């Protein structure tokens, strides 16, 4: 795990209140890390609904396959997450580890196996003993707690190369009843969206049906976790799960479009975006947080594709790392994105300064304010294609030698 705190890190981990119906414990499994907790167990009250989005990687982990098969039931009673070993590309041994973990968690929670959700993150391709995780769960049961301190412990337990734990909390009203949403995530490298990004776990005490949760999560993921990138590498383990215990006392809601969910929808999307942006701010070796707005595209999808092409460009990211206002790299990325663009209509603005328009650098362009903007920790790029009404916003970070240092020695 990285030890130097990201310069883009928030001042502190937020205070997350207990969520009725959720109890959490952490422990050290001994799988990889010494002297720190690397295993999370959450036990949920009966009646908890669940929704999830999972990586679309064709080499996904055994835990992802398990979650994908369990989600249609829409019910959850336990969550088990380990850090240090992804249990991905581990063949039948990986499946055996999942089965043993699920069996142990189901026995502890007193539930059906398909009400247990699991996730793993870490090194790919190293099989675990079947009971490596399962044997640790029963001793954790006496430590299950529903207090504020448990959230930060949980967020820290699932970290790999992260330099800080990531948490967020929001409240909303449903039909006059106040409900709380709290969540945490991990992610630093191997970050490129293809459903969600890395691992995220969100809990609410609201009473909302699993189908409604799924509709909201799938929609909001596209504008949050699916709109960030660190290095263009999609993980085998990406998992984002949303749980609703129903303990707040609101009248149950069965439709994501219900009028009484308007405030909850806004709060949930805001929380997901907060967590996703914290992942970017903890990008491996990152020193700059980059926001890219694309407007005037043929469609929103086209705008997003162009934005992500710019965001994933090593040339753009290294130029920003070096505080070099080389806007030609942005132009090049736009041109190879595979979406319609017209040289003479494109306008590029960095830090509020218009750089190019009408097919060339604007007359009298002064690079000084752009260079000054790039010396800060926050960099804003605005691209107007001048073609249509499509818009998108995506986020990334710069690419520094620190990324190479971390990933060149990840297994050692």
PDB file of N, CA and C in Angstrom, residues 346-412:
ATOM      1  N   UNK A 346     -14.182  23.807 -33.595  1.00  0.00           N
ATOM      2  CA  UNK A 346     -13.716  23.452 -32.252  1.00  0.00           C
ATOM      3  C   UNK A 346     -13.156  24.663 -31.507  1.00  0.00           C
ATOM      4  N   UNK A 347     -13.564  24.789 -30.250  1.00  0.00           N
ATOM      5  CA  UNK A 347     -12.996  25.796 -29.352  1.00  0.00           C
ATOM      6  C   UNK A 347     -12.482  25.084 -28.103  1.00  0.00           C
ATOM      7  N   UNK A 348     -11.266  25.392 -27.711  1.00  0.00           N
ATOM      8  CA  UNK A 348     -10.670  24.787 -26.520  1.00  0.00           C
ATOM      9  C   UNK A 348     -10.305  25.892 -25.548  1.00  0.00           C
ATOM     10  N   UNK A 349     -10.796  25.742 -24.316  1.00  0.00           N
ATOM     11  CA  UNK A 349     -10.533  26.702 -23.251  1.00  0.00           C
ATOM     12  C   UNK A 349      -9.911  25.975 -22.075  1.00  0.00           C
ATOM     13  N   UNK A 350      -8.829  26.501 -21.528  1.00  0.00           N
ATOM     14  CA  UNK A 350      -8.184  25.912 -20.358  1.00  0.00           C
ATOM     15  C   UNK A 350      -8.101  26.972 -19.267  1.00  0.00           C
ATOM     16  N   UNK A 351      -8.674  26.653 -18.106  1.00  0.00           N
ATOM     17  CA  UNK A 351      -8.647  27.594 -16.994  1.00  0.00           C
ATOM     18  C   UNK A 351      -9.310  28.913 -17.316  1.00  0.00           C
ATOM     19  N   UNK A 352     -10.336  28.899 -18.197  1.00  0.00           N
ATOM     20  CA  UNK A 352     -11.057  30.107 -18.549  1.00  0.00           C
ATOM     21  C   UNK A 352     -10.450  30.901 -19.687  1.00  0.00           C
ATOM     22  N   UNK A 353      -9.313  30.463 -20.206  1.00  0.00           N
ATOM     23  CA  UNK A 353      -8.652  31.164 -21.308  1.00  0.00           C
ATOM     24  C   UNK A 353      -8.907  30.450 -22.635  1.00  0.00           C
ATOM     25  N   UNK A 354      -9.532  31.137 -23.586  1.00  0.00           N
ATOM     26  CA  UNK A 354      -9.764  30.559 -24.903  1.00  0.00           C
ATOM     27  C   UNK A 354      -8.437  30.446 -25.636  1.00  0.00           C
ATOM     28  N   UNK A 355      -8.127  29.234 -26.110  1.00  0.00           N
ATOM     29  CA  UNK A 355      -6.837  28.981 -26.762  1.00  0.00           C
ATOM     30  C   UNK A 355      -6.963  28.904 -28.272  1.00  0.00           C
ATOM     31  N   UNK A 356      -7.944  28.147 -28.754  1.00  0.00           N
ATOM     32  CA  UNK A 356      -8.056  27.994 -30.198  1.00  0.00           C
ATOM     33  C   UNK A 356      -9.504  28.078 -30.641  1.00  0.00           C
ATOM     34  N   UNK A 357      -9.704  28.551 -31.844  1.00  0.00           N
ATOM     35  CA  UNK A 357     -11.018  28.671 -32.466  1.00  0.00           C
ATOM     36  C   UNK A 357     -10.811  28.897 -33.952  1.00  0.00           C
ATOM     37  N   UNK A 358     -11.846  28.577 -34.726  1.00  0.00           N
ATOM     38  CA  UNK A 358     -11.790  28.763 -36.177  1.00  0.00           C
ATOM     39  C   UNK A 358     -10.584  28.066 -36.804  1.00  0.00           C
ATOM     40  N   UNK A 359     -10.267  26.897 -36.253  1.00  0.00           N
ATOM     41  CA  UNK A 359      -9.253  26.047 -36.869  1.00  0.00           C
ATOM     42  C   UNK A 359      -7.821  26.373 -36.530  1.00  0.00           C
ATOM     43  N   UNK A 360      -7.605  27.292 -35.582  1.00  0.00           N
ATOM     44  CA  UNK A 360      -6.224  27.652 -35.254  1.00  0.00           C
ATOM     45  C   UNK A 360      -6.172  28.375 -33.906  1.00  0.00           C
ATOM     46  N   UNK A 361      -4.955  28.647 -33.463  1.00  0.00           N
ATOM     47  CA  UNK A 361      -4.759  29.407 -32.238  1.00  0.00           C
ATOM     48  C   UNK A 361      -5.386  30.796 -32.398  1.00  0.00           C
ATOM     49  N   UNK A 362      -6.064  31.273 -31.345  1.00  0.00           N
ATOM     50  CA  UNK A 362      -6.720  32.574 -31.446  1.00  0.00           C
ATOM     51  C   UNK A 362      -5.666  33.674 -31.554  1.00  0.00           C
ATOM     52  N   UNK A 363      -5.934  34.712 -32.329  1.00  0.00           N
ATOM     53  CA  UNK A 363      -4.975  35.807 -32.478  1.00  0.00           C
ATOM     54  C   UNK A 363      -4.638  36.447 -31.130  1.00  0.00           C
ATOM     55  N   UNK A 364      -3.364  36.688 -30.911  1.00  0.00           N
ATOM     56  CA  UNK A 364      -2.938  37.333 -29.678  1.00  0.00           C
ATOM     57  C   UNK A 364      -2.947  36.423 -28.463  1.00  0.00           C
ATOM     58  N   UNK A 365      -3.078  35.105 -28.679  1.00  0.00           N
ATOM     59  CA  UNK A 365      -3.115  34.169 -27.553  1.00  0.00           C
ATOM     60  C   UNK A 365      -1.880  34.333 -26.669  1.00  0.00           C
ATOM     61  N   UNK A 366      -2.137  34.456 -25.363  1.00  0.00           N
ATOM     62  CA  UNK A 366      -1.070  34.582 -24.374  1.00  0.00           C
ATOM     63  C   UNK A 366      -1.093  33.335 -23.492  1.00  0.00           C
ATOM     64  N   UNK A 367      -0.047  32.556 -23.538  1.00  0.00           N
ATOM     65  CA  UNK A 367       0.015  31.288 -22.803  1.00  0.00           C
ATOM     66  C   UNK A 367       0.206  31.483 -21.302  1.00  0.00           C
ATOM     67  N   UNK A 368       0.567  32.672 -20.886  1.00  0.00           N
ATOM     68  CA  UNK A 368       0.915  32.901 -19.473  1.00  0.00           C
ATOM     69  C   UNK A 368      -0.186  32.485 -18.499  1.00  0.00           C
ATOM     70  N   UNK A 369      -1.447  32.915 -18.674  1.00  0.00           N
ATOM     71  CA  UNK A 369      -2.476  32.510 -17.701  1.00  0.00           C
ATOM     72  C   UNK A 369      -2.776  31.018 -17.718  1.00  0.00           C
ATOM     73  N   UNK A 370      -2.633  30.382 -18.879  1.00  0.00           N
ATOM     74  CA  UNK A 370      -2.866  28.932 -18.960  1.00  0.00           C
ATOM     75  C   UNK A 370      -1.773  28.189 -18.193  1.00  0.00           C
ATOM     76  N   UNK A 371      -0.532  28.606 -18.362  1.00  0.00           N
ATOM     77  CA  UNK A 371       0.573  27.993 -17.622  1.00  0.00           C
ATOM     78  C   UNK A 371       0.386  28.193 -16.122  1.00  0.00           C
ATOM     79  N   UNK A 372      -0.055  29.382 -15.730  1.00  0.00           N
ATOM     80  CA  UNK A 372      -0.302  29.653 -14.316  1.00  0.00           C
ATOM     81  C   UNK A 372      -1.404  28.742 -13.783  1.00  0.00           C
ATOM     82  N   UNK A 373      -2.453  28.547 -14.587  1.00  0.00           N
ATOM     83  CA  UNK A 373      -3.548  27.659 -14.181  1.00  0.00           C
ATOM     84  C   UNK A 373      -3.049  26.232 -13.985  1.00  0.00           C
ATOM     85  N   UNK A 374      -2.175  25.778 -14.867  1.00  0.00           N
ATOM     86  CA  UNK A 374      -1.668  24.411 -14.788  1.00  0.00           C
ATOM     87  C   UNK A 374      -0.732  24.204 -13.597  1.00  0.00           C
ATOM     88  N   UNK A 375      -0.237  25.257 -13.027  1.00  0.00           N
ATOM     89  CA  UNK A 375       0.617  25.119 -11.847  1.00  0.00           C
ATOM     90  C   UNK A 375      -0.200  24.825 -10.587  1.00  0.00           C
ATOM     91  N   UNK A 376      -1.505  24.999 -10.661  1.00  0.00           N
ATOM     92  CA  UNK A 376      -2.366  24.675  -9.539  1.00  0.00           C
ATOM     93  C   UNK A 376      -2.685  23.192  -9.479  1.00  0.00           C
ATOM     94  N   UNK A 377      -3.405  22.792  -8.459  1.00  0.00           N
ATOM     95  CA  UNK A 377      -3.764  21.377  -8.293  1.00  0.00           C
ATOM     96  C   UNK A 377      -5.027  20.998  -9.066  1.00  0.00           C
ATOM     97  N   UNK A 378      -5.811  21.994  -9.479  1.00  0.00           N
ATOM     98  CA  UNK A 378      -7.065  21.742 -10.187  1.00  0.00           C
ATOM     99  C   UNK A 378      -6.957  22.321 -11.594  1.00  0.00           C
ATOM    100  N   UNK A 379      -7.186  21.496 -12.609  1.00  0.00           N
ATOM    101  CA  UNK A 379      -7.076  21.930 -14.000  1.00  0.00           C
ATOM    102  C   UNK A 379      -8.426  21.718 -14.690  1.00  0.00           C
ATOM    103  N   UNK A 380      -8.925  22.779 -15.333  1.00  0.00           N
ATOM    104  CA  UNK A 380     -10.210  22.715 -16.028  1.00  0.00           C
ATOM    105  C   UNK A 380     -10.008  22.864 -17.529  1.00  0.00           C
ATOM    106  N   UNK A 381     -10.537  21.897 -18.273  1.00  0.00           N
ATOM    107  CA  UNK A 381     -10.468  21.923 -19.738  1.00  0.00           C
ATOM    108  C   UNK A 381     -11.894  21.950 -20.277  1.00  0.00           C
ATOM    109  N   UNK A 382     -12.182  22.888 -21.171  1.00  0.00           N
ATOM    110  CA  UNK A 382     -13.503  22.996 -21.786  1.00  0.00           C
ATOM    111  C   UNK A 382     -13.346  22.860 -23.302  1.00  0.00           C
ATOM    112  N   UNK A 383     -14.111  21.937 -23.872  1.00  0.00           N
ATOM    113  CA  UNK A 383     -14.060  21.678 -25.314  1.00  0.00           C
ATOM    114  C   UNK A 383     -15.450  21.899 -25.895  1.00  0.00           C
ATOM    115  N   UNK A 384     -15.575  22.818 -26.830  1.00  0.00           N
ATOM    116  CA  UNK A 384     -16.842  23.072 -27.520  1.00  0.00           C
ATOM    117  C   UNK A 384     -16.667  22.659 -28.973  1.00  0.00           C
ATOM    118  N   UNK A 385     -17.415  21.635 -29.390  1.00  0.00           N
ATOM    119  CA  UNK A 385     -17.287  21.103 -30.746  1.00  0.00           C
ATOM    120  C   UNK A 385     -18.111  21.884 -31.758  1.00  0.00           C
ATOM    121  N   UNK A 386     -19.112  22.642 -31.279  1.00  0.00           N
ATOM    122  CA  UNK A 386     -19.901  23.478 -32.174  1.00  0.00           C
ATOM    123  C   UNK A 386     -20.783  22.733 -33.147  1.00  0.00           C
ATOM    124  N   UNK A 387     -21.136  21.494 -32.846  1.00  0.00           N
ATOM    125  CA  UNK A 387     -21.893  20.672 -33.789  1.00  0.00           C
ATOM    126  C   UNK A 387     -23.346  20.442 -33.385  1.00  0.00           C
ATOM    127  N   UNK A 388     -23.584  20.218 -32.118  1.00  0.00           N
ATOM    128  CA  UNK A 388     -24.923  19.853 -31.666  1.00  0.00           C
ATOM    129  C   UNK A 388     -25.142  20.218 -30.210  1.00  0.00           C
ATOM    130  N   UNK A 389     -25.986  19.425 -29.537  1.00  0.00           N
ATOM    131  CA  UNK A 389     -26.354  19.725 -28.154  1.00  0.00           C
ATOM    132  C   UNK A 389     -25.791  18.713 -27.149  1.00  0.00           C
ATOM    133  N   UNK A 390     -24.975  17.776 -27.623  1.00  0.00           N
ATOM    134  CA  UNK A 390     -24.436  16.750 -26.737  1.00  0.00           C
ATOM    135  C   UNK A 390     -23.426  17.312 -25.751  1.00  0.00           C
ATOM    136  N   UNK A 391     -23.552  16.925 -24.474  1.00  0.00           N
ATOM    137  CA  UNK A 391     -22.634  17.390 -23.431  1.00  0.00           C
ATOM    138  C   UNK A 391     -22.225  16.233 -22.533  1.00  0.00           C
ATOM    139  N   UNK A 392     -21.079  16.382 -21.903  1.00  0.00           N
ATOM    140  CA  UNK A 392     -20.608  15.397 -20.919  1.00  0.00           C
ATOM    141  C   UNK A 392     -19.530  16.041 -20.073  1.00  0.00           C
ATOM    142  N   UNK A 393     -19.362  15.498 -18.871  1.00  0.00           N
ATOM    143  CA  UNK A 393     -18.257  15.931 -18.022  1.00  0.00           C
ATOM    144  C   UNK A 393     -17.564  14.691 -17.488  1.00  0.00           C
ATOM    145  N   UNK A 394     -16.234  14.671 -17.574  1.00  0.00           N
ATOM    146  CA  UNK A 394     -15.451  13.542 -17.095  1.00  0.00           C
ATOM    147  C   UNK A 394     -14.289  14.084 -16.266  1.00  0.00           C
ATOM    148  N   UNK A 395     -13.683  13.188 -15.491  1.00  0.00           N
ATOM    149  CA  UNK A 395     -12.619  13.605 -14.587  1.00  0.00           C
ATOM    150  C   UNK A 395     -11.455  12.627 -14.653  1.00  0.00           C
ATOM    151  N   UNK A 396     -10.247  13.147 -14.512  1.00  0.00           N
ATOM    152  CA  UNK A 396      -9.059  12.313 -14.502  1.00  0.00           C
ATOM    153  C   UNK A 396      -7.978  13.001 -13.676  1.00  0.00           C
ATOM    154  N   UNK A 397      -6.768  12.462 -13.717  1.00  0.00           N
ATOM    155  CA  UNK A 397      -5.634  13.064 -13.022  1.00  0.00           C
ATOM    156  C   UNK A 397      -4.430  13.027 -13.956  1.00  0.00           C
ATOM    157  N   UNK A 398      -3.354  13.658 -13.536  1.00  0.00           N
ATOM    158  CA  UNK A 398      -2.161  13.662 -14.379  1.00  0.00           C
ATOM    159  C   UNK A 398      -1.416  12.332 -14.262  1.00  0.00           C
ATOM    160  N   UNK A 399      -0.429  12.158 -15.111  1.00  0.00           N
ATOM    161  CA  UNK A 399       0.369  10.929 -15.143  1.00  0.00           C
ATOM    162  C   UNK A 399       1.814  11.298 -14.842  1.00  0.00           C
ATOM    163  N   UNK A 400       2.306  10.825 -13.687  1.00  0.00           N
ATOM    164  CA  UNK A 400       3.652  11.173 -13.240  1.00  0.00           C
ATOM    165  C   UNK A 400       4.512   9.924 -13.099  1.00  0.00           C
ATOM    166  N   UNK A 401       5.785  10.147 -12.786  1.00  0.00           N
ATOM    167  CA  UNK A 401       6.680   9.015 -12.577  1.00  0.00           C
ATOM    168  C   UNK A 401       6.255   8.197 -11.357  1.00  0.00           C
ATOM    169  N   UNK A 402       5.506   8.819 -10.454  1.00  0.00           N
ATOM    170  CA  UNK A 402       5.021   8.090  -9.293  1.00  0.00           C
ATOM    171  C   UNK A 402       4.164   6.906  -9.664  1.00  0.00           C
ATOM    172  N   UNK A 403       3.412   7.014 -10.769  1.00  0.00           N
ATOM    173  CA  UNK A 403       2.595   5.900 -11.238  1.00  0.00           C
ATOM    174  C   UNK A 403       3.473   4.713 -11.603  1.00  0.00           C
ATOM    175  N   UNK A 404       4.590   4.985 -12.268  1.00  0.00           N
ATOM    176  CA  UNK A 404       5.523   3.917 -12.644  1.00  0.00           C
ATOM    177  C   UNK A 404       6.147   3.299 -11.395  1.00  0.00           C
ATOM    178  N   UNK A 405       6.527   4.127 -10.446  1.00  0.00           N
ATOM    179  CA  UNK A 405       7.150   3.626  -9.223  1.00  0.00           C
ATOM    180  C   UNK A 405       6.221   2.655  -8.493  1.00  0.00           C
ATOM    181  N   UNK A 406       4.951   3.029  -8.376  1.00  0.00           N
ATOM    182  CA  UNK A 406       3.992   2.200  -7.651  1.00  0.00           C
ATOM    183  C   UNK A 406       3.734   0.881  -8.379  1.00  0.00           C
ATOM    184  N   UNK A 407       3.496   0.963  -9.687  1.00  0.00           N
ATOM    185  CA  UNK A 407       3.110  -0.238 -10.432  1.00  0.00           C
ATOM    186  C   UNK A 407       4.289  -1.102 -10.851  1.00  0.00           C
ATOM    187  N   UNK A 408       5.491  -0.509 -10.878  1.00  0.00           N
ATOM    188  CA  UNK A 408       6.663  -1.299 -11.193  1.00  0.00           C
ATOM    189  C   UNK A 408       7.084  -2.230 -10.057  1.00  0.00           C
ATOM    190  N   UNK A 409       6.564  -1.944  -8.865  1.00  0.00           N
ATOM    191  CA  UNK A 409       6.939  -2.761  -7.703  1.00  0.00           C
ATOM    192  C   UNK A 409       5.716  -3.275  -6.955  1.00  0.00           C
ATOM    193  N   UNK A 410       4.572  -3.341  -7.623  1.00  0.00           N
ATOM    194  CA  UNK A 410       3.300  -3.664  -6.948  1.00  0.00           C
ATOM    195  C   UNK A 410       3.318  -5.026  -6.255  1.00  0.00           C
ATOM    196  N   UNK A 411       3.941  -6.011  -6.872  1.00  0.00           N
ATOM    197  CA  UNK A 411       3.914  -7.363  -6.279  1.00  0.00           C
ATOM    198  C   UNK A 411       5.015  -7.600  -5.277  1.00  0.00           C
ATOM    199  N   UNK A 412       5.977  -6.680  -5.171  1.00  0.00           N
ATOM    200  CA  UNK A 412       7.108  -6.908  -4.281  1.00  0.00           C
ATOM    201  C   UNK A 412       6.890  -6.241  -2.931  1.00  0.00           C
TER     202      UNK A 412
END
